[in-house]
Short mmCIF file of C-alpha atoms in Angstrom, two decimals:
data_model
loop_
_atom_site.label_atom_id
_atom_site.label_comp_id
_atom_site.label_asym_id
_atom_site.label_seq_id
_atom_site.Cartn_x
_atom_site.Cartn_y
_atom_site.Cartn_z
CA MET D 666 130.25 153.84 110.82
CA THR D 667 133.76 155.22 111.13
CA ARG D 668 136.01 153.25 108.74
CA ALA D 669 138.90 151.28 110.17
CA LYS D 670 142.23 152.59 108.97
CA ASP D 671 145.20 150.66 107.61
CA TRP D 672 147.93 151.27 110.19
CA ALA D 673 150.62 150.31 107.72
CA VAL D 674 149.74 153.44 105.75
CA ARG D 675 149.05 155.76 108.70
CA SER D 676 152.23 154.75 110.51
CA GLU D 677 154.67 155.67 107.74
CA ALA D 678 155.72 158.72 109.69
CA ARG D 679 156.10 156.61 112.80
CA GLY D 680 158.54 154.12 111.32
CA GLY D 681 156.23 152.05 109.08
CA LEU D 682 154.72 148.62 109.59
CA ALA D 683 155.86 146.04 107.04
CA ARG D 684 153.19 143.80 105.50
CA ASP D 685 155.44 140.74 105.32
CA ALA D 686 155.64 139.14 108.76
CA THR D 687 157.53 136.02 107.65
CA LEU D 688 160.97 137.29 108.64
CA PRO D 689 163.93 135.00 109.36
CA LEU D 690 164.75 134.37 113.01
CA SER D 691 167.97 136.35 112.75
CA THR D 692 165.99 139.54 112.01
CA LEU D 693 164.18 139.42 115.37
CA PRO D 694 165.53 141.48 118.27
CA PRO D 695 167.51 139.32 120.74
CA ASP D 696 164.75 139.44 123.39
CA LEU D 697 162.15 138.21 120.89
CA GLN D 698 164.54 135.56 119.62
CA ALA D 699 164.81 134.24 123.16
CA VAL D 700 161.00 134.16 123.46
CA LEU D 701 160.67 132.15 120.22
CA GLU D 702 163.41 129.71 121.17
CA HIS D 703 161.85 129.10 124.57
CA ALA D 704 158.37 128.64 123.08
CA THR D 705 159.65 126.26 120.40
CA LEU D 706 161.39 124.20 123.08
CA LEU D 707 158.15 124.09 125.06
CA VAL D 708 156.26 122.81 122.02
CA THR D 709 158.82 120.14 121.19
CA GLN D 710 158.92 118.85 124.77
CA SER D 711 155.19 118.42 125.31
CA ALA D 712 152.49 116.79 123.23
CA THR D 713 149.87 119.20 124.62
CA ALA D 714 151.92 122.42 124.59
CA HIS D 715 150.35 123.75 121.41
CA ASP D 716 147.52 125.24 123.51
CA GLN D 717 149.47 126.09 126.65
CA VAL D 718 152.36 127.75 124.83
CA TRP D 719 150.47 130.96 123.98
CA PRO D 720 149.96 132.57 127.44
CA PRO D 721 153.66 132.60 128.41
CA VAL D 722 154.60 133.76 124.91
CA LEU D 723 152.17 136.68 125.03
CA GLU D 724 153.35 137.65 128.51
CA ALA D 725 156.97 137.50 127.35
CA LEU D 726 156.13 139.77 124.42
CA ILE D 727 154.28 142.27 126.61
CA ARG D 728 157.26 142.47 128.96
CA THR D 729 159.23 143.89 126.05
CA ALA D 730 156.57 146.60 125.53
CA PRO D 731 155.18 147.55 128.96
CA SER D 732 153.04 150.34 127.49
CA ILE D 733 150.54 147.74 126.19
CA GLU D 734 147.52 147.81 128.50
CA GLY D 735 145.49 144.93 127.07
CA ALA D 736 146.16 142.15 124.58
CA THR D 737 144.49 138.99 123.32
CA LEU D 738 145.75 136.28 121.00
CA ALA D 739 143.07 134.22 119.22
CA VAL D 740 143.93 131.09 117.21
CA ARG D 741 141.81 129.73 114.36
CA ASP D 742 139.84 126.56 115.05
CA GLY D 743 137.45 125.71 112.22
CA GLU D 744 134.94 128.52 111.74
CA HIS D 745 135.97 130.28 114.97
CA PHE D 746 138.93 131.98 116.51
CA VAL D 747 139.53 130.91 120.11
CA ILE D 748 141.20 133.25 122.62
CA ARG D 749 144.23 131.30 123.84
CA ALA D 750 146.10 134.06 125.68
CA GLN D 751 145.29 137.44 127.26
CA HIS D 752 147.03 140.25 129.12
CA GLY D 753 145.37 142.90 131.20
CA TYR D 754 141.96 141.19 131.30
CA ALA D 755 140.10 138.64 133.41
CA PRO D 756 140.96 134.97 132.77
CA ASP D 757 137.29 134.49 131.82
CA LEU D 758 138.20 135.53 128.26
CA LEU D 759 140.33 132.42 127.74
CA GLY D 760 138.61 129.83 125.59
CA LEU D 761 136.04 132.32 124.25
CA GLU D 762 135.01 131.40 120.70
CA LEU D 763 134.87 134.33 118.27
CA PRO D 764 132.93 133.61 115.06
CA LEU D 765 134.99 134.07 111.90
CA TYR D 766 132.46 136.42 110.30
CA ALA D 767 132.40 138.62 113.42
CA GLU D 768 136.19 138.84 113.51
CA ARG D 769 136.26 139.83 109.88
CA ALA D 770 133.79 142.60 110.66
CA TRP D 771 135.84 143.70 113.68
CA TYR D 772 138.91 143.86 111.45
CA GLY D 773 137.09 146.15 109.01
CA LEU D 774 139.54 146.26 106.09
CA SER D 775 139.25 144.39 102.78
CA ASP D 776 139.55 140.64 102.22
CA GLN D 777 142.83 141.22 100.41
CA ASP D 778 144.22 143.18 103.37
CA TRP D 779 143.05 140.38 105.67
CA ARG D 780 144.84 137.71 103.64
CA ASP D 781 147.94 139.90 103.33
CA GLY D 782 148.13 140.25 107.12
CA ARG D 783 147.88 144.06 107.02
CA ALA D 784 147.38 145.52 110.48
CA ARG D 785 144.55 147.98 111.15
CA LEU D 786 144.39 150.66 113.85
CA LEU D 787 141.36 152.31 115.48
CA GLU D 788 141.89 155.33 117.75
CA GLU D 789 139.79 157.49 120.06
CA GLU D 790 136.16 157.83 118.88
CA GLU D 791 136.75 155.38 116.01
CA VAL D 792 136.77 152.44 118.42
CA GLN D 793 133.32 152.98 119.89
CA ALA D 794 131.93 154.06 116.51
CA HIS D 795 133.10 150.77 115.05
CA VAL D 796 131.65 148.79 117.98
CA GLY D 797 128.31 150.56 117.49
CA TRP D 798 128.33 149.83 113.77
CA MET D 799 128.92 146.14 114.43
CA LYS D 800 126.00 145.97 116.87
CA ARG D 801 123.68 147.65 114.40
CA THR D 802 124.86 145.54 111.47
CA LEU D 803 125.29 142.09 113.02
CA GLY D 804 122.72 142.33 115.77
CA HIS D 805 123.12 140.47 119.04
CA LEU D 806 126.39 138.54 119.24
CA PRO D 807 126.48 136.15 122.23
CA HIS D 808 130.22 136.40 122.72
CA TYR D 809 130.05 140.20 122.93
CA ALA D 810 128.51 140.00 126.39
CA ARG D 811 131.72 138.40 127.69
CA LEU D 812 133.87 140.85 125.75
CA GLU D 813 132.03 143.83 127.22
CA ARG D 814 132.16 142.40 130.73
CA PHE D 815 135.66 140.96 130.87
CA GLY D 816 137.34 142.70 127.92
CA ARG D 817 136.48 146.29 128.93
CA LEU D 818 135.08 146.88 125.45
CA PRO D 819 133.10 150.06 126.35
CA GLU D 820 136.27 151.68 127.77
CA MET D 821 138.56 150.90 124.84
CA ARG D 822 140.17 153.94 123.18
CA CYS D 823 142.74 152.26 120.95
CA SER D 824 142.62 148.93 119.05
CA LEU D 825 145.34 147.43 116.87
CA HIS D 826 144.26 144.23 115.09
CA VAL D 827 146.99 142.15 113.38
CA PRO D 828 146.01 139.11 111.27
CA LEU D 829 148.64 136.35 111.43
CA VAL D 830 148.90 134.66 108.05
CA LEU D 831 150.36 131.21 107.45
CA ASP D 832 150.23 129.38 104.10
CA GLY D 833 147.89 132.01 102.66
CA GLU D 834 145.31 131.79 105.46
CA VAL D 835 144.73 133.83 108.60
CA ARG D 836 145.48 131.29 111.33
CA ALA D 837 145.39 133.66 114.30
CA HIS D 838 145.14 137.36 115.17
CA LEU D 839 146.69 139.59 117.77
CA ASN D 840 144.66 142.41 119.38
CA LEU D 841 146.56 145.12 121.22
CA ASP D 842 144.31 147.49 123.15
CA GLY D 843 144.72 150.82 124.92
CA TYR D 844 142.51 152.60 127.45
CA ALA D 845 144.42 155.75 128.42
CA GLY D 846 145.04 156.99 124.89
CA PRO D 847 146.80 156.01 121.68
CA ALA D 848 149.93 154.66 123.34
CA LEU D 849 150.47 152.36 120.40
CA GLY D 850 151.32 155.31 118.24
CA ALA D 851 154.52 155.96 120.16
CA PRO D 852 157.76 155.96 118.13
CA GLY D 853 159.12 152.50 117.53
CA SER D 854 155.86 150.65 118.28
CA ALA D 855 155.37 149.73 114.64
CA SER D 856 158.71 147.90 114.51
CA TRP D 857 157.83 146.13 117.78
CA VAL D 858 154.53 144.92 116.30
CA GLN D 859 156.40 143.85 113.18
CA GLY D 860 158.75 141.72 115.28
CA CYS D 861 155.86 140.25 117.29
CA THR D 862 154.02 139.39 114.09
CA ALA D 863 157.07 137.62 112.68
CA LEU D 864 157.64 135.72 115.92
CA LEU D 865 154.02 134.62 116.31
CA THR D 866 153.82 133.53 112.67
CA MET D 867 156.95 131.44 113.07
CA LEU D 868 155.56 129.91 116.24
CA LEU D 869 152.24 129.23 114.54
CA ALA D 870 154.12 127.18 111.95
CA VAL D 871 155.85 125.21 114.71
CA VAL D 872 152.63 124.68 116.66
CA ASN D 873 150.66 123.65 113.56
CA SER D 874 153.33 121.11 112.70
CA ALA D 875 153.28 119.80 116.27
CA ARG D 876 149.48 119.58 116.26
CA ARG D 877 149.42 117.64 112.99
CA ALA D 878 152.04 115.22 114.24
CA GLY D 879 150.57 114.84 117.72
CA GLN D 880 153.91 115.97 119.07
CA PHE D 881 156.88 117.54 117.37
CA GLN D 882 159.37 114.80 118.20
CA ARG D 883 157.23 112.23 116.34
CA LEU D 884 157.47 114.03 113.00
CA ARG D 885 160.40 111.93 111.82
CA GLU D 886 158.67 108.70 112.87
CA GLU D 887 155.51 109.77 111.07
CA ARG D 888 157.52 110.63 107.98
CA ASP D 889 159.02 107.14 108.02
CA ALA D 890 155.59 105.66 108.62
CA LEU D 891 154.23 107.65 105.70
CA ARG D 892 156.99 106.22 103.53
CA VAL D 893 155.91 102.73 104.57
CA HIS D 894 152.30 103.56 103.67
CA LEU D 895 153.36 104.91 100.28
CA GLN D 896 155.48 101.85 99.54
CA LEU D 897 152.62 99.65 100.69
CA SER D 898 150.15 101.41 98.42
CA GLU D 899 152.52 101.23 95.43
CA ARG D 900 153.33 97.53 95.89
CA LEU D 901 149.79 96.40 96.65
CA ARG D 902 148.46 98.30 93.66
CA ARG D 903 150.14 95.64 91.51
CA CYS D 904 148.78 92.73 93.56
CA THR D 905 145.39 91.28 92.68
CA GLN D 906 145.30 87.93 94.52
CA HIS D 907 144.13 87.63 98.13
CA ASP D 908 147.06 85.52 99.36
CA GLU D 909 149.63 87.65 97.52
CA ILE D 910 148.26 90.83 99.12
CA LEU D 911 148.53 89.32 102.61
CA GLN D 912 152.07 88.03 102.09
CA VAL D 913 153.46 91.17 100.44
CA GLY D 914 151.59 93.56 102.73
CA LEU D 915 152.57 91.87 105.98
CA ARG D 916 156.22 91.66 105.00
CA LEU D 917 156.37 95.34 104.01
CA ILE D 918 154.76 96.47 107.26
CA GLN D 919 156.99 94.15 109.27
CA GLU D 920 160.12 95.62 107.70
CA GLY D 921 158.86 99.21 107.74
CA PHE D 922 157.92 99.22 111.43
CA ALA D 923 160.79 97.00 112.60
CA ALA D 924 158.56 94.18 113.86
CA GLU D 925 159.96 90.76 114.72
CA THR D 926 157.49 89.01 112.41
CA GLY D 927 154.16 89.35 110.66
CA LEU D 928 151.38 86.91 111.51
CA LEU D 929 148.28 85.51 109.86
CA ILE D 930 146.20 84.16 112.73
CA GLY D 931 143.67 81.50 111.76
CA PRO D 932 141.09 79.66 113.85
CA ALA D 933 143.61 77.00 114.89
CA HIS D 934 147.11 78.09 113.78
CA VAL D 935 149.32 81.17 113.51
CA THR D 936 151.42 81.46 110.33
CA CYS D 937 154.46 83.74 110.28
CA THR D 938 155.75 85.64 107.26
CA ASP D 939 158.75 83.27 107.13
CA GLY D 940 156.42 80.26 106.83
CA ARG D 941 156.68 78.96 110.39
CA THR D 942 153.44 77.97 112.12
CA VAL D 943 152.50 77.73 115.79
CA ASP D 944 149.35 76.71 117.60
CA ARG D 945 146.91 79.54 118.27
CA ALA D 946 146.90 78.48 121.92
CA ALA D 947 150.28 80.25 122.19
CA LEU D 948 148.44 83.61 122.13
CA ARG D 949 147.63 85.25 125.45
CA PRO D 950 145.79 88.47 126.41
CA SER D 951 147.87 91.32 127.84
CA PRO D 952 146.96 93.73 130.67
CA LEU D 953 148.06 96.56 128.34
CA GLY D 954 145.45 95.60 125.77
CA TYR D 955 147.84 93.90 123.36
CA THR D 956 147.80 90.24 122.42
CA VAL D 957 150.93 88.41 123.58
CA LEU D 958 152.74 85.49 121.95
CA ALA D 959 154.05 83.32 124.78
CA ALA D 960 157.76 83.27 125.62
CA GLY D 961 159.80 80.59 123.89
CA VAL D 962 157.58 80.54 120.82
CA LEU D 963 159.34 81.28 117.49
CA GLY D 964 162.69 81.04 119.25
CA HIS D 965 162.25 84.21 121.32
CA PRO D 966 163.13 83.81 125.00
CA GLU D 967 160.64 86.54 125.98
CA ALA D 968 157.00 87.10 125.12
CA LEU D 969 156.17 89.12 122.02
CA GLU D 970 153.51 91.85 121.96
CA LEU D 971 151.09 91.86 119.04
CA LEU D 972 148.99 94.46 117.26
CA THR D 973 146.14 92.80 115.38
CA VAL D 974 143.22 93.65 113.10
CA PRO D 975 140.41 91.38 111.80
CA CYS D 976 140.79 90.13 108.25
CA GLY D 977 137.53 88.30 107.50
CA ASP D 978 136.66 84.59 107.51
CA GLY D 979 137.75 84.30 111.13
CA HIS D 980 141.34 85.29 110.35
CA VAL D 981 143.39 88.06 111.99
CA LEU D 982 146.42 90.00 110.74
CA GLY D 983 149.10 90.91 113.23
CA LEU D 984 152.65 92.07 113.86
CA ALA D 985 154.83 91.04 116.79
CA TRP D 986 157.47 93.07 118.66
CA ARG D 987 159.58 92.52 121.72
CA SER D 988 157.90 94.00 124.76
CA GLY D 989 157.95 97.81 124.77
CA HIS D 990 159.15 98.14 121.17
CA ILE D 991 155.85 98.94 119.47
CA ARG D 992 156.10 102.35 117.79
CA GLN D 993 153.36 104.36 116.09
CA PRO D 994 150.59 101.86 116.98
CA ASP D 995 147.90 103.95 115.30
CA LEU D 996 149.81 104.07 112.02
CA VAL D 997 150.69 100.39 112.23
CA THR D 998 147.02 99.59 112.77
CA ALA D 999 146.08 101.79 109.82
CA ALA D 1000 148.57 99.93 107.60
CA LEU D 1001 147.28 96.54 108.75
CA LEU D 1002 143.70 97.64 108.14
CA ASP D 1003 144.69 98.78 104.65
CA VAL D 1004 146.13 95.34 103.88
CA ALA D 1005 143.12 93.57 105.41
CA GLU D 1006 140.68 95.71 103.44
CA ARG D 1007 142.55 95.17 100.17
CA ALA D 1008 142.73 91.42 100.83
CA GLU D 1009 139.00 91.25 101.57
CA GLN D 1010 138.24 93.20 98.39
CA ALA D 1011 140.49 90.86 96.40
CA ALA D 1012 138.76 87.83 97.93
CA ALA D 1013 135.36 89.30 97.06
CA SER D 1014 136.57 90.05 93.54
CA GLU D 1015 137.96 86.53 93.16
CA ALA D 1016 134.66 85.07 94.36
CA GLN D 1017 132.73 87.30 91.97
CA HIS D 1018 134.98 86.34 89.06
CA ALA D 1019 134.64 82.68 90.00
CA THR D 1020 130.86 83.06 90.01
CA LEU D 1021 130.95 84.78 86.63
CA ARG D 1022 133.25 82.08 85.24
CA GLN D 1023 130.91 79.41 86.54
CA ALA D 1024 127.95 81.17 84.97
CA LYS D 1025 129.81 81.55 81.69
CA ASP D 1026 131.05 77.95 81.75
CA GLY D 1027 127.53 76.82 82.57
CA ALA D 1028 126.14 78.78 79.63
CA LEU D 1029 128.75 77.29 77.31
CA PHE D 1030 128.08 73.83 78.67
CA LEU D 1031 124.36 74.29 78.11
CA ALA D 1032 125.09 75.27 74.52
CA GLY D 1033 126.94 71.97 74.12
CA LEU D 1034 124.04 70.08 75.68
CA ALA D 1035 121.64 71.86 73.33
CA LEU D 1036 123.67 70.50 70.43
CA GLU D 1037 123.53 67.03 71.95
CA ALA D 1038 119.75 67.31 72.18
CA ARG D 1039 119.79 67.78 68.40
CA ASP D 1040 122.47 65.22 67.66
CA LEU D 1041 121.17 62.26 69.67
CA GLU D 1042 124.08 59.99 68.85
CA THR D 1043 126.51 62.05 70.96
CA SER D 1044 124.47 62.24 74.19
CA GLY D 1045 126.82 62.81 77.18
CA HIS D 1046 129.77 63.52 74.91
CA THR D 1047 130.10 67.18 75.93
CA GLU D 1048 130.16 66.48 79.66
CA ARG D 1049 132.76 63.74 79.28
CA VAL D 1050 135.15 65.61 76.99
CA VAL D 1051 134.97 68.79 79.09
CA ALA D 1052 135.99 66.86 82.21
CA LEU D 1053 138.70 64.85 80.44
CA ALA D 1054 140.12 67.92 78.71
CA ALA D 1055 140.47 69.83 81.99
CA GLU D 1056 142.14 66.82 83.63
CA LEU D 1057 144.57 66.30 80.75
CA GLY D 1058 145.36 70.03 80.55
CA ALA D 1059 146.30 70.08 84.23
CA ALA D 1060 148.46 66.97 83.78
CA LEU D 1061 150.29 68.71 80.91
CA GLY D 1062 151.06 71.71 83.14
CA LEU D 1063 148.70 74.23 81.59
CA SER D 1064 148.08 77.45 83.51
CA ASP D 1065 144.70 78.06 85.11
CA GLU D 1066 143.89 80.47 82.30
CA GLU D 1067 144.77 77.90 79.64
CA VAL D 1068 142.73 75.21 81.38
CA ARG D 1069 139.73 77.53 81.44
CA ALA D 1070 140.18 78.25 77.72
CA LEU D 1071 140.44 74.51 77.00
CA HIS D 1072 137.33 73.91 79.11
CA ALA D 1073 135.34 76.51 77.13
CA GLY D 1074 136.62 75.24 73.78
CA ALA D 1075 135.68 71.67 74.72
CA ALA D 1076 132.16 72.75 75.65
CA LEU D 1077 131.66 74.44 72.27
CA HIS D 1078 133.87 72.30 70.04
CA ASP D 1079 131.02 71.11 67.78
CA ILE D 1080 128.92 74.27 67.86
CA GLY D 1081 129.46 74.59 64.10
CA LYS D 1082 127.22 71.56 63.62
CA LEU D 1083 124.28 73.84 64.34
CA SER D 1084 124.57 74.84 60.67
CA VAL D 1085 124.57 71.22 59.44
CA PRO D 1086 121.15 70.05 58.21
CA ASP D 1087 119.39 67.40 60.32
CA ALA D 1088 119.29 64.99 57.40
CA LEU D 1089 123.07 65.05 57.26
CA LEU D 1090 123.80 65.31 61.00
CA LEU D 1091 121.47 62.44 61.97
CA LYS D 1092 122.24 60.17 59.00
CA SER D 1093 122.93 56.65 60.23
CA GLY D 1094 124.78 55.44 57.14
CA PRO D 1095 128.08 56.47 55.55
CA LEU D 1096 128.37 60.01 54.21
CA SER D 1097 128.92 60.72 50.54
CA GLU D 1098 131.87 62.79 49.38
CA ASP D 1099 129.69 65.90 48.97
CA GLU D 1100 128.22 65.30 52.42
CA TRP D 1101 131.74 65.06 53.89
CA VAL D 1102 132.66 68.36 52.27
CA GLN D 1103 129.65 69.95 53.91
CA MET D 1104 130.33 68.28 57.27
CA ARG D 1105 133.96 69.42 57.22
CA ARG D 1106 132.82 73.04 57.12
CA HIS D 1107 131.54 72.87 60.72
CA PRO D 1108 134.90 73.79 62.41
CA ASP D 1109 135.15 77.06 60.44
CA LEU D 1110 131.48 77.83 61.02
CA GLY D 1111 131.89 77.01 64.71
CA ALA D 1112 134.85 79.40 64.99
CA THR D 1113 132.77 82.11 63.33
CA PHE D 1114 129.97 81.58 65.85
CA ALA D 1115 132.43 81.44 68.79
CA ARG D 1116 134.08 84.75 67.95
CA ARG D 1117 130.74 86.40 68.72
CA VAL D 1118 130.75 85.07 72.31
CA PRO D 1119 131.86 88.00 74.54
CA GLY D 1120 135.09 87.33 76.40
CA LEU D 1121 135.74 83.93 74.85
CA PRO D 1122 139.55 83.52 74.59
CA GLN D 1123 141.19 83.03 71.21
CA ASP D 1124 142.62 79.74 72.50
CA SER D 1125 139.04 78.48 72.87
CA VAL D 1126 138.25 79.53 69.30
CA ASP D 1127 141.38 77.65 68.16
CA VAL D 1128 140.10 74.46 69.83
CA ILE D 1129 136.79 74.78 67.99
CA ARG D 1130 138.42 75.44 64.60
CA HIS D 1131 141.39 73.08 64.70
CA HIS D 1132 140.41 69.99 66.74
CA HIS D 1133 140.08 67.98 63.49
CA GLU D 1134 143.60 68.81 62.28
CA ARG D 1135 146.08 65.89 62.19
CA TRP D 1136 149.69 65.74 63.32
CA ASP D 1137 150.67 64.53 59.81
CA GLY D 1138 148.90 67.44 58.10
CA ARG D 1139 146.04 65.41 56.57
CA GLY D 1140 143.30 66.93 58.75
CA TYR D 1141 140.91 69.79 58.18
CA PRO D 1142 139.97 72.62 57.75
CA LEU D 1143 143.50 73.99 57.02
CA GLY D 1144 145.67 70.88 56.86
CA LEU D 1145 148.02 72.14 59.60
CA ALA D 1146 150.74 69.74 60.79
CA GLY D 1147 152.78 69.18 63.94
CA GLN D 1148 153.51 72.17 66.17
CA ALA D 1149 151.67 74.45 63.74
CA ILE D 1150 148.43 73.08 65.17
CA PRO D 1151 147.44 75.19 68.23
CA ARG D 1152 148.44 73.36 71.42
CA LEU D 1153 145.01 73.28 73.03
CA ALA D 1154 143.49 71.90 69.83
CA ARG D 1155 146.13 69.09 69.82
CA ILE D 1156 145.23 68.27 73.42
CA PHE D 1157 141.51 68.27 72.82
CA SER D 1158 141.68 66.14 69.67
CA VAL D 1159 143.07 63.24 71.75
CA VAL D 1160 140.26 63.54 74.31
CA ASP D 1161 137.62 63.89 71.58
CA ALA D 1162 138.88 60.80 69.75
CA TYR D 1163 139.05 58.70 72.93
CA ASP D 1164 135.46 59.50 73.81
CA ALA D 1165 134.31 58.81 70.27
CA LEU D 1166 136.05 55.41 70.30
CA THR D 1167 134.62 54.35 73.67
CA SER D 1168 131.07 55.62 72.99
CA VAL D 1169 128.25 53.61 71.47
CA ARG D 1170 127.08 54.93 68.10
CA PRO D 1171 124.27 53.71 65.85
CA TYR D 1172 126.85 52.47 63.40
CA LYS D 1173 129.33 50.90 65.89
CA VAL D 1174 129.77 49.49 69.37
CA GLY D 1175 131.86 51.25 71.97
CA TRP D 1176 135.46 50.14 72.34
CA ALA D 1177 136.93 49.03 75.64
CA PRO D 1178 139.13 51.72 77.25
CA ALA D 1179 142.30 49.65 76.87
CA GLU D 1180 141.54 49.03 73.20
CA ALA D 1181 140.90 52.74 72.62
CA LEU D 1182 144.20 53.67 74.32
CA ARG D 1183 146.09 51.25 72.08
CA GLU D 1184 144.52 52.90 69.04
CA LEU D 1185 145.59 56.35 70.26
CA GLN D 1186 149.14 55.07 70.70
CA ALA D 1187 149.03 53.60 67.21
CA GLN D 1188 147.99 56.99 65.82
CA ALA D 1189 150.60 58.95 67.80
CA GLY D 1190 152.83 60.77 65.35
CA ARG D 1191 150.24 60.38 62.59
CA GLN D 1192 146.90 61.73 63.79
CA PHE D 1193 147.91 62.93 67.26
CA ASP D 1194 150.70 64.75 69.08
CA PRO D 1195 152.86 61.88 70.50
CA HIS D 1196 153.58 63.69 73.78
CA VAL D 1197 149.93 64.44 74.43
CA VAL D 1198 149.00 60.80 73.73
CA GLN D 1199 151.67 59.56 76.13
CA VAL D 1200 150.54 61.86 78.98
CA PHE D 1201 146.90 60.95 78.33
CA CYS D 1202 147.60 57.21 78.41
CA ASP D 1203 149.65 57.57 81.60
CA ARG D 1204 146.79 59.50 83.18
CA MET D 1205 144.22 56.90 82.19
CA ALA D 1206 146.47 54.15 83.58
CA VAL D 1207 146.52 55.95 86.92
CA ARG D 1208 142.74 56.22 86.77
CA ALA D 1209 142.43 52.49 86.11
CA ALA D 1210 144.75 51.62 88.98
CA LEU D 1211 142.81 53.80 91.39
CA ALA D 1212 139.53 52.22 90.25
CA VAL D 1213 140.88 48.71 90.98
CA SER D 1214 142.23 49.67 94.41
#
């Protein structure tokens, strides 16, 4: 093999070829500046010009250096370079895919030279020697048949190969070929190649930007759309509830893409982001593929065009614009899909958490029932106090989290009795003083047991430990008084006492509900929190009235 030579070194006596091709536009000769400006205009005016721009650009460059006999410009596309423009050859070369590894071999210099964009020059016998070396080393290359036939490869006597580097990668390469001798070595040719390299690299940057954006004039719109997506991601990251995600997400997309309104389309009704609802029958199909909201609906004299995506459970998310005002439909759809996916994930998570809560509540409830199976005199007590506690907690304005903690504490409130001997727990007669001391230990023991239950809230533990405290401070185990008693424990103690009063025990008959309520009112301010007693009595009065009606 005859080694390829670095033309930047060999051409020092001929004017030198700079390695840095990223020159400012003002450094280009006026004729090349005109070529770049025309090509950039072509790219910005056409969404498909990024492929068609190269042939006229190459021809314009060659017109400034008529001594060039043959030229090809190949642009990177994945693991290939594709010939996009040619001069002096048959059009059959256009579209020819050149494998990356083969082009690296054809270049012949080091990887560092390749990444630096250093040009290499082969002259006279070096060209055919290099071609022969490639055939022997790489074997049969399918694309070489077309190069030999349409690219006059066997006749070539001069080859200048210039890698075009953008963002640290070779994105294209320019081949300038000679057949009558080393015309490229003429004085001034190195500076011409330097200018061409700078121009083509600049244009590559323009074309790559246009290709990524779909078309150059949409870059600003896509930037704005990206901002909407970033804001959407940031805001929704803090949202965990299904309905909140839909409301926040739809409003952000509506504002970001200048839609008239956001819509949640259900099986029967359409709900707007401002809360208005219309019948789903107002939706109509459109010949353009969009859904249309009929004219006159939502106060708009003309029909509104909709972009929609499915959102699970038969619902659809959508945005509405005046006819012809939809912009960036693909990005709008992507944003809507993002919201829909997040909402579905939140719904699935909520359902999973609800299932886990039900399983946990069921386990706690079973623990209470297990205690009842041991303490026969309180059969049904757990089920009743759990239901009453949840109802009273809601009436007192507790949060969902607090109601769940009250529910769990009610289910386990007497779990400490598991440590009380059967002889004491099942005794039908009065307890002695020593027996009362032992019995009064069960709230502390119950709290100790409860703390070992994974995920059980502290509020639930407080119910277990403090539901025998009294408002006047004469309760146990700590003798807390008034507001010092945890709130949920104060609530539960009223429910627990009511059920105890109205239940049949071996040593007493059950009281009538009205009689039990009067006793609670009599103990308000002494044994019980007065406000809790009042709300409980009011709630039971409502229950009684509903039962009569």
